[in-house]
Coordinates of C-alpha atoms in Angstrom, one line a residue:
M1 CA 94.8 -68.7 101.2
N2 CA 97.9 -67.4 99.9
S3 CA 100.5 -68.8 102.6
D4 CA 102.9 -71.2 101.7
E5 CA 102.9 -73.6 104.6
T6 CA 98.7 -74.0 103.5
P7 CA 98.9 -76.9 101.4
V8 CA 97.3 -77.9 97.8
P9 CA 94.4 -77.7 97.7
D10 CA 93.1 -77.3 101.3
P11 CA 92.2 -73.5 100.1
L12 CA 90.0 -74.2 97.9
L13 CA 88.3 -76.8 99.8
I14 CA 86.3 -73.9 101.9
M15 CA 83.5 -74.4 99.0
P16 CA 81.5 -76.2 101.7
A17 CA 80.8 -72.8 103.5
M18 CA 80.6 -70.9 100.0
V19 CA 78.1 -73.1 98.7
T20 CA 74.7 -71.1 99.9
F21 CA 75.8 -68.1 98.1
S22 CA 77.6 -69.6 95.0
M23 CA 73.8 -71.8 94.7
G24 CA 71.8 -69.6 96.0
F25 CA 73.6 -66.8 93.6
R26 CA 71.6 -68.9 90.3
D27 CA 68.6 -67.7 92.6
V28 CA 69.1 -63.9 92.8
N29 CA 70.1 -63.3 89.3
K30 CA 66.5 -65.3 87.9
W31 CA 64.3 -63.6 90.6
V32 CA 65.7 -60.9 92.3
F33 CA 67.9 -58.8 90.1
R34 CA 66.6 -59.4 86.7
Y35 CA 63.3 -57.4 85.0
P36 CA 60.4 -59.6 84.4
E37 CA 59.5 -56.6 81.5
A38 CA 62.8 -54.3 81.0
A39 CA 61.7 -51.2 80.4
D40 CA 64.9 -49.5 79.0
D41 CA 68.3 -49.9 77.9
L42 CA 69.3 -50.2 82.4
E43 CA 67.7 -52.5 82.7
R44 CA 68.0 -54.9 79.9
G45 CA 71.6 -54.0 80.5
I46 CA 71.2 -55.7 83.9
N47 CA 69.2 -58.4 82.7
V48 CA 71.8 -59.5 80.3
H49 CA 74.4 -59.6 82.6
T50 CA 72.0 -61.9 85.0
F51 CA 71.9 -64.5 82.1
E52 CA 75.4 -65.3 82.1
D53 CA 75.7 -65.2 85.9
Q54 CA 72.9 -67.8 86.6
T55 CA 75.4 -70.7 85.2
H56 CA 77.8 -70.3 87.7
S57 CA 76.2 -72.5 89.8
R58 CA 77.0 -76.0 87.5
L59 CA 80.7 -74.6 87.4
F60 CA 80.9 -74.4 91.0
L61 CA 79.1 -78.3 91.3
E62 CA 82.0 -79.3 88.4
D63 CA 84.7 -78.2 91.1
W64 CA 82.8 -79.6 94.2
K65 CA 83.4 -82.8 92.5
R66 CA 86.6 -82.6 90.9
L67 CA 88.0 -81.6 94.2
G68 CA 87.2 -84.5 95.8
L69 CA 84.6 -83.4 98.0
N70 CA 81.7 -85.5 98.2
E71 CA 84.5 -88.2 99.5
R72 CA 86.7 -85.8 101.6
L73 CA 82.9 -84.7 103.2
G74 CA 81.3 -88.4 103.5
W75 CA 77.3 -86.1 103.3
K76 CA 74.5 -88.5 102.7
A77 CA 71.5 -85.7 101.9
S78 CA 70.7 -85.1 105.7
D79 CA 73.3 -84.0 106.6
A80 CA 73.8 -81.7 103.1
L81 CA 70.7 -80.3 104.5
W82 CA 71.9 -80.0 108.1
W83 CA 74.7 -78.3 106.6
L84 CA 72.9 -75.8 104.6
F85 CA 70.2 -75.2 107.2
R86 CA 71.0 -76.2 110.6
A87 CA 74.9 -75.8 111.0
E88 CA 76.1 -73.0 113.6
V89 CA 78.8 -72.0 111.4
N90 CA 76.7 -71.8 108.0
E91 CA 74.2 -69.4 110.0
V92 CA 75.9 -65.7 108.6
A93 CA 75.8 -67.4 105.1
R94 CA 72.1 -68.0 105.9
D95 CA 71.2 -64.7 107.4
H96 CA 72.7 -62.5 103.9
G97 CA 71.2 -65.4 101.9
V98 CA 67.6 -64.1 102.9
Y99 CA 69.2 -60.2 102.7
F100 CA 70.0 -61.2 99.0
L101 CA 66.4 -62.4 98.4
S102 CA 65.5 -59.0 99.4
M103 CA 67.7 -57.1 97.4
A104 CA 65.0 -55.9 95.1
V105 CA 63.2 -54.2 98.3
A106 CA 66.5 -52.6 99.2
D107 CA 66.8 -50.9 96.0
A108 CA 63.4 -50.3 95.3
K109 CA 63.8 -52.3 91.5
D110 CA 65.7 -48.9 90.7
P111 CA 68.3 -49.8 88.3
L112 CA 70.9 -47.3 89.2
L113 CA 70.7 -48.6 92.7
R114 CA 70.6 -52.0 91.2
F115 CA 73.9 -51.4 89.6
A116 CA 75.1 -49.9 92.9
Q117 CA 74.5 -53.4 94.4
S118 CA 75.6 -55.8 91.5
E119 CA 79.2 -54.1 90.5
M120 CA 79.9 -54.2 94.4
M121 CA 79.6 -57.6 94.4
E122 CA 81.4 -58.0 90.8
A123 CA 84.1 -56.1 92.2
L124 CA 84.5 -58.0 95.2
G125 CA 84.2 -61.2 93.6
A126 CA 86.8 -60.7 91.5
V127 CA 89.3 -59.8 94.2
F128 CA 88.5 -63.4 95.6
F129 CA 88.7 -65.2 92.4
K130 CA 91.9 -63.5 91.6
H131 CA 93.5 -65.3 94.9
A132 CA 91.3 -68.8 94.1
S133 CA 92.5 -69.0 90.9
K134 CA 96.7 -69.0 92.0
I135 CA 95.7 -71.7 93.9
A136 CA 93.5 -73.9 91.3
I137 CA 96.3 -73.5 88.4
R138 CA 98.4 -74.8 90.8
F139 CA 96.4 -77.6 91.5
T140 CA 96.0 -78.1 87.7
E141 CA 99.7 -78.2 87.0
R142 CA 100.4 -80.9 89.8
T143 CA 97.1 -83.4 89.0
G144 CA 95.9 -82.0 85.1
T145 CA 92.3 -81.9 86.4
E146 CA 90.9 -78.4 85.7
L147 CA 88.3 -76.3 88.0
P148 CA 86.0 -74.3 85.8
Y149 CA 84.5 -72.4 89.2
M150 CA 88.1 -71.5 91.2
G151 CA 90.2 -71.1 88.5
P152 CA 91.0 -69.3 85.6
F153 CA 87.8 -70.0 83.3
H154 CA 85.6 -68.2 86.4
L155 CA 88.1 -65.1 86.6
A156 CA 87.7 -64.3 83.0
L157 CA 84.1 -63.8 83.5
E158 CA 84.9 -62.0 86.7
T159 CA 86.2 -59.1 85.1
G160 CA 85.3 -56.7 88.6
H161 CA 82.7 -54.9 86.4
M162 CA 78.8 -55.6 85.0
D163 CA 79.2 -55.9 81.5
C164 CA 76.8 -53.2 80.8
E165 CA 78.9 -50.8 83.0
E166 CA 79.2 -48.3 79.8
L167 CA 75.7 -47.6 80.3
F168 CA 75.9 -46.5 83.6
E169 CA 78.7 -44.4 83.6
E170 CA 76.6 -42.2 81.8
Q171 CA 74.1 -41.7 84.6
R172 CA 74.0 -38.7 87.0
L173 CA 72.8 -39.6 90.6
D174 CA 70.6 -37.2 92.5
E175 CA 71.7 -36.5 96.2
R176 CA 69.0 -38.9 97.6
R177 CA 69.8 -41.7 95.1
R178 CA 73.5 -41.3 95.8
E179 CA 73.5 -41.8 99.4
R180 CA 71.4 -44.6 98.8
A181 CA 73.6 -46.5 96.5
L182 CA 76.5 -45.9 99.0
E183 CA 74.3 -47.6 101.7
L184 CA 74.1 -50.6 99.5
A185 CA 77.3 -50.6 98.2
E186 CA 78.6 -50.6 102.1
T187 CA 76.1 -53.3 103.1
I188 CA 77.3 -55.6 100.1
Y189 CA 81.1 -55.0 101.0
Q190 CA 80.1 -55.5 105.2
I191 CA 78.2 -58.9 103.9
F192 CA 81.2 -60.0 101.9
S193 CA 83.7 -59.5 104.5
E194 CA 81.9 -61.3 107.5
Q195 CA 81.7 -64.1 105.0
L196 CA 85.8 -64.0 104.4
D197 CA 85.2 -64.1 108.5
M198 CA 83.1 -67.2 108.2
W199 CA 85.1 -69.3 105.6
L200 CA 88.3 -68.3 108.0
V201 CA 86.3 -69.8 110.9
Y202 CA 85.4 -72.9 108.4
A203 CA 88.8 -73.1 107.1
Q204 CA 90.4 -73.2 110.8
K205 CA 87.6 -75.8 112.7
Y206 CA 87.3 -77.8 109.8
I207 CA 90.5 -77.9 107.2
D208 CA 93.4 -77.6 109.3
S209 CA 91.8 -80.1 111.7
G210 CA 90.7 -82.6 108.7
N211 CA 87.8 -83.2 110.6
P212 CA 84.8 -82.6 108.2
P213 CA 81.3 -80.8 109.5
R214 CA 78.9 -83.2 110.7
P215 CA 75.6 -83.4 112.0
A216 CA 74.6 -84.8 115.9
A217 CA 73.2 -88.2 115.5
R218 CA 70.1 -87.2 116.3
P219 CA 69.7 -83.3 116.0
M220 CA 69.2 -81.4 118.8
I221 CA 65.6 -79.0 118.7
D222 CA 67.3 -75.4 119.2
R223 CA 65.0 -73.8 121.4
S224 CA 67.2 -70.7 122.0
A225 CA 66.8 -68.8 118.4
G226 CA 64.2 -66.3 120.3
G227 CA 64.9 -65.6 124.1
V228 CA 62.3 -65.6 126.0
P229 CA 59.1 -66.2 124.8
G230 CA 56.3 -63.0 124.7
P231 CA 52.3 -62.8 124.3
R232 CA 51.1 -65.4 121.4
P233 CA 48.7 -64.1 118.1
V234 CA 45.6 -65.0 118.0
A235 CA 43.7 -65.9 114.6
D236 CA 40.4 -66.8 116.3
G237 CA 37.9 -64.2 117.6
P238 CA 36.3 -60.6 116.8
V239 CA 36.7 -59.6 113.3
H240 CA 37.8 -55.5 112.3
P241 CA 34.6 -54.9 109.8
S242 CA 37.7 -53.5 107.7
Q243 CA 39.5 -57.1 108.3
E244 CA 36.3 -59.1 107.2
P245 CA 37.1 -59.4 103.5
L246 CA 41.0 -60.7 104.3
Q247 CA 39.2 -63.2 106.4
K248 CA 36.5 -64.1 104.2
L249 CA 39.3 -64.5 101.1
L250 CA 41.4 -66.5 103.4
M251 CA 38.5 -69.1 103.9
E252 CA 38.2 -69.4 100.3
R253 CA 41.2 -69.7 99.3
R254 CA 42.0 -72.6 102.1
K255 CA 38.9 -74.0 101.2
R256 CA 40.2 -74.8 97.3
S257 CA 43.0 -75.5 98.2
E258 CA 41.7 -78.6 100.3
A259 CA 40.0 -79.5 97.2
H260 CA 43.2 -80.2 95.4
P261 CA 43.5 -83.2 93.5
F262 CA 47.2 -84.4 95.4
Y263 CA 45.0 -85.1 98.5
S264 CA 42.8 -87.0 96.7
W265 CA 45.4 -88.9 95.3
L266 CA 46.3 -89.4 99.2
E267 CA 43.1 -90.7 99.9
N268 CA 42.6 -92.7 97.5
R269 CA 45.7 -93.7 96.0
G270 CA 44.6 -97.5 96.7
D271 CA 46.6 -100.3 98.8
R272 CA 49.8 -100.6 96.2
V273 CA 51.5 -97.9 97.8
T274 CA 51.3 -97.6 101.5
A275 CA 51.3 -94.6 103.6
L276 CA 55.0 -94.7 104.5
Q277 CA 55.6 -95.1 100.5
A278 CA 53.2 -92.3 99.7
L279 CA 54.9 -89.8 102.4
Q280 CA 58.5 -91.2 100.6
R281 CA 57.6 -90.3 96.8
F282 CA 56.1 -86.9 97.6
I283 CA 58.3 -85.0 100.6
P284 CA 62.0 -84.5 99.1
M285 CA 59.7 -82.0 97.3
W286 CA 59.3 -79.7 99.7
T287 CA 62.6 -79.9 101.2
M288 CA 63.4 -76.4 100.4
D289 CA 60.2 -74.9 101.8
I290 CA 60.2 -76.4 104.9
M291 CA 63.7 -76.4 105.6
G292 CA 63.9 -72.9 104.5
Y293 CA 60.9 -71.7 106.3
R294 CA 63.2 -71.2 109.6
D295 CA 65.7 -68.3 107.9
L296 CA 62.1 -66.6 106.1
N297 CA 61.0 -66.6 109.8
R298 CA 64.0 -65.6 111.7
Y299 CA 65.8 -63.0 109.1
A300 CA 62.6 -61.9 107.3
M301 CA 59.6 -61.8 109.4
R302 CA 61.1 -60.7 113.0
Y303 CA 61.9 -57.7 114.5
A304 CA 65.3 -57.0 115.3
E305 CA 63.9 -54.4 118.3
P306 CA 60.2 -54.7 118.6
A307 CA 58.1 -52.0 119.7
G308 CA 55.0 -53.4 120.8
D309 CA 52.7 -56.1 121.3
L310 CA 51.5 -56.5 118.0
H311 CA 55.8 -56.9 116.7
R312 CA 56.3 -59.2 120.2
A313 CA 53.8 -61.2 118.7
V314 CA 55.4 -61.7 115.4
N315 CA 58.9 -61.9 116.9
S316 CA 56.6 -65.4 119.4
W317 CA 55.2 -67.2 116.4
V318 CA 58.7 -66.3 115.2
D319 CA 60.2 -68.6 117.4
D320 CA 58.2 -71.4 117.6
L321 CA 57.8 -71.8 113.5
T322 CA 62.0 -71.6 113.7
T323 CA 62.1 -74.9 115.7
H324 CA 60.7 -76.7 113.1
N325 CA 62.8 -78.5 110.2
T326 CA 65.0 -80.1 112.7
L327 CA 61.7 -82.5 113.1
F328 CA 61.8 -82.3 109.4
L329 CA 65.2 -83.5 108.9
N330 CA 64.3 -86.7 111.7
D331 CA 61.3 -87.4 109.9
W332 CA 63.8 -87.3 107.1
K333 CA 65.5 -90.1 108.5
Q334 CA 63.3 -91.8 109.9
L335 CA 62.1 -92.2 106.4
G336 CA 64.8 -93.4 105.1
L337 CA 65.8 -91.1 102.4
D338 CA 68.9 -90.9 103.2
E339 CA 69.3 -95.1 102.0
I340 CA 66.3 -94.4 99.3
L341 CA 68.0 -91.8 97.7
G342 CA 71.5 -92.6 97.7
W343 CA 72.2 -88.4 97.3
N344 CA 75.6 -87.4 98.0
G345 CA 76.8 -83.8 99.1
S346 CA 76.6 -82.5 95.7
D347 CA 73.6 -84.6 94.0
T348 CA 71.9 -83.3 97.0
L349 CA 72.6 -79.5 96.1
E350 CA 71.8 -80.2 92.8
F351 CA 68.5 -81.3 93.5
C352 CA 67.9 -78.6 95.9
Y353 CA 69.5 -75.8 93.4
L354 CA 69.6 -76.7 90.1
D355 CA 66.1 -79.2 89.8
P356 CA 64.0 -77.9 87.2
Q357 CA 60.9 -78.8 89.9
T358 CA 62.5 -77.2 93.0
D359 CA 62.8 -73.8 91.1
V360 CA 59.1 -73.4 91.9
H361 CA 59.5 -74.1 95.3
R362 CA 62.9 -71.4 95.6
R363 CA 60.9 -69.1 93.2
N364 CA 58.0 -68.8 95.8
I365 CA 60.5 -68.6 99.2
V366 CA 61.7 -65.0 96.8
K367 CA 58.5 -64.0 96.8
F368 CA 57.7 -64.6 100.3
T369 CA 60.6 -62.7 101.6
E370 CA 60.3 -59.6 99.5
L371 CA 56.6 -59.5 101.0
A372 CA 57.5 -59.7 104.4
V373 CA 60.8 -57.4 104.0
G374 CA 58.9 -55.0 101.8
N375 CA 56.3 -54.5 104.5
D376 CA 57.3 -53.8 108.0
D377 CA 53.5 -53.2 109.4
P378 CA 53.8 -56.3 112.0
L379 CA 49.6 -56.1 111.1
L380 CA 50.7 -57.0 107.6
R381 CA 53.5 -59.4 108.4
L382 CA 51.1 -61.3 111.0
W383 CA 48.7 -61.9 107.9
L384 CA 51.2 -62.8 105.5
M385 CA 52.5 -65.7 108.4
H386 CA 48.3 -66.8 109.0
A387 CA 48.6 -67.3 105.2
L388 CA 51.3 -70.1 105.5
E389 CA 50.0 -71.3 108.1
T390 CA 46.6 -71.5 107.2
S391 CA 47.9 -73.2 103.7
G392 CA 49.7 -75.6 105.5
E393 CA 46.5 -77.1 107.4
P394 CA 45.4 -78.8 104.8
F395 CA 48.7 -80.5 103.9
F396 CA 49.5 -80.8 108.2
R397 CA 45.5 -82.4 108.3
R398 CA 46.8 -85.5 105.2
T399 CA 50.1 -85.7 106.0
K400 CA 49.3 -86.7 110.1
A401 CA 46.8 -89.4 108.8
L402 CA 49.9 -91.5 106.4
A403 CA 52.5 -90.6 109.7
D404 CA 49.5 -92.1 112.1
E405 CA 49.3 -95.0 109.6
A406 CA 52.6 -95.1 109.3
E407 CA 53.2 -95.1 112.7
A408 CA 51.0 -97.4 113.7
A409 CA 52.2 -100.5 110.8
T410 CA 56.5 -100.0 111.4
D411 CA 58.6 -98.5 114.2
V412 CA 59.1 -94.9 112.7
R413 CA 58.0 -91.9 114.5
L414 CA 57.2 -88.6 112.5
D415 CA 56.7 -85.5 114.4
Y416 CA 57.4 -83.4 111.9
L417 CA 54.7 -85.0 109.2
G418 CA 52.2 -86.1 112.2
D419 CA 51.6 -82.5 112.6
R420 CA 53.7 -82.7 116.6
H421 CA 55.3 -79.2 115.8
E422 CA 54.1 -78.1 119.6
I423 CA 56.6 -80.4 120.7
A424 CA 59.7 -78.0 119.6
H425 CA 57.9 -75.0 120.9
Q426 CA 59.1 -72.8 123.7
A427 CA 57.0 -73.2 127.0
P428 CA 55.5 -69.6 127.5
A429 CA 57.5 -67.6 130.2
S430 CA 54.1 -67.4 132.3
S431 CA 50.7 -69.3 132.8
A432 CA 49.6 -65.9 131.6
A433 CA 51.4 -64.7 128.9
P434 CA 49.1 -62.4 127.3
A435 CA 47.1 -62.7 123.8
V436 CA 47.3 -60.9 121.3
H437 CA 44.6 -60.5 118.7
F438 CA 45.0 -59.1 115.7
K439 CA 42.1 -59.0 113.7
D440 CA 40.3 -56.6 115.8
R441 CA 42.3 -53.7 114.6
P442 CA 41.5 -51.5 111.6
L443 CA 43.2 -51.9 109.0
A444 CA 42.9 -48.9 106.5
P445 CA 42.4 -50.0 102.3
A446 CA 45.9 -49.9 101.1
A447 CA 47.2 -52.3 103.8
R448 CA 44.4 -54.7 103.3
E449 CA 44.9 -55.0 99.3
V450 CA 48.7 -55.6 100.4
A451 CA 47.7 -58.4 102.8
A452 CA 44.9 -59.5 100.0
H453 CA 48.0 -59.5 97.5
M454 CA 49.8 -61.8 100.3
I455 CA 46.9 -64.1 100.8
E456 CA 46.3 -64.3 97.4
T457 CA 50.2 -65.1 96.5
V458 CA 50.7 -67.4 99.2
F459 CA 47.6 -69.7 98.0
D460 CA 49.0 -69.4 94.5
A461 CA 52.2 -71.3 95.4
A462 CA 50.4 -73.8 97.4
D463 CA 48.7 -74.8 94.5
E464 CA 51.8 -74.8 92.0
Q465 CA 53.5 -76.7 94.7
L466 CA 50.6 -78.8 95.6
E467 CA 50.6 -79.6 91.5
I468 CA 54.3 -80.7 91.6
S469 CA 53.6 -83.2 94.2
L470 CA 50.9 -84.9 92.4
D471 CA 53.5 -84.7 89.6
V472 CA 55.9 -86.2 91.2
A473 CA 54.0 -88.5 93.1
L474 CA 52.0 -90.4 90.3
S475 CA 55.2 -90.5 88.3
N476 CA 57.5 -92.1 91.1
K477 CA 60.4 -89.4 90.3
F478 CA 61.8 -91.3 93.1
G479 CA 61.4 -94.5 92.6
I480 CA 60.1 -95.5 95.7
A481 CA 59.4 -99.5 95.8

């Protein structure tokens, strides 16, 4: 960044590599760090800080436009989505993004520990913006264009400390808390170090070369994420008496979801809206869920060191689910959404991260992430995955009918919406790959309560999102003609 040989504003053009953190930081402040009902001055102090920090995403987008990144990158919406959720260089940021969404699990909601994480983030952010601001000032002197995110305005807000620092300086940490606080602070330091490494790779690969990142013409399906397929989890079959209440709850919630008015609209929308148009009307609203589902599975559900058949069953299921978003990205192009929406890079980021209706989707992703990371028991993770997949069954039954109709009437091919997900799955290592039942095992009452909460959370989220889809479809938010 400080090399005399690097022309201005080249060091600031790393913003695409920063986008996952910089735009996602709003979510961390709104739904991870903030206490919904602050119980004391410490929690209130953290809350006050989060309200200011969550505004920085709009500053980031303003710099993006003022630096001409839309023109430099030439991204359509699908290109921006590829970068956010599929590009190899951005994989580090996706991993860290899932960690940031689970920080409330890491600090167990303890404000003293949360302060340790937040204060380290503030300190490291101030160091970066100290360097960035010098370049932004030179850019302003040369062009007359101010950069509110990279420049002095943001730097003045990044003091390197939390606004509530004085409240925490008075607190004493016992040995357990002190060790945990140091661990959390070190984790944040390591994440920032890896982020800087990634930004350097981006600069060398794309800025120095003058060739902006671009996806392949037709993204290839990635079947390599998890290595050799293992045992497959089986949800059918015998149910242990201790798990029967969960099975009953799951079926009740599925039946209720099946009757949602959104599905009635899809089936009874009349002749004015074709099957293709019906899909085009609401599918953009599901972008963050569908594209982000890969990261939820890969970095929150998956076991780094599986210790038994249930762990390996989780991982095998994860490995299949992580392939689906490439199918969705292909469907996006087949639906002609790039041309219909006409979004450039910043338009896409604004929709994904700042649209009030996508807020609901991203907030629910935070909930799912916390449930996965906060429950290491593979039986519980299998129930969470089962609930998520079951909640999608009515959705895909309807989208498949629409996809089939659209494919018959046009030359499009919609593998994701047509529920042909298996074409992206890894083939079993052998025809004798063992099936792992998980409902036939005993489940303690406390664990059963957690699993029931998971089911309710998943279906409550699905109902919210179906309600938004109905509103978006009826109001024709995206102007589908």
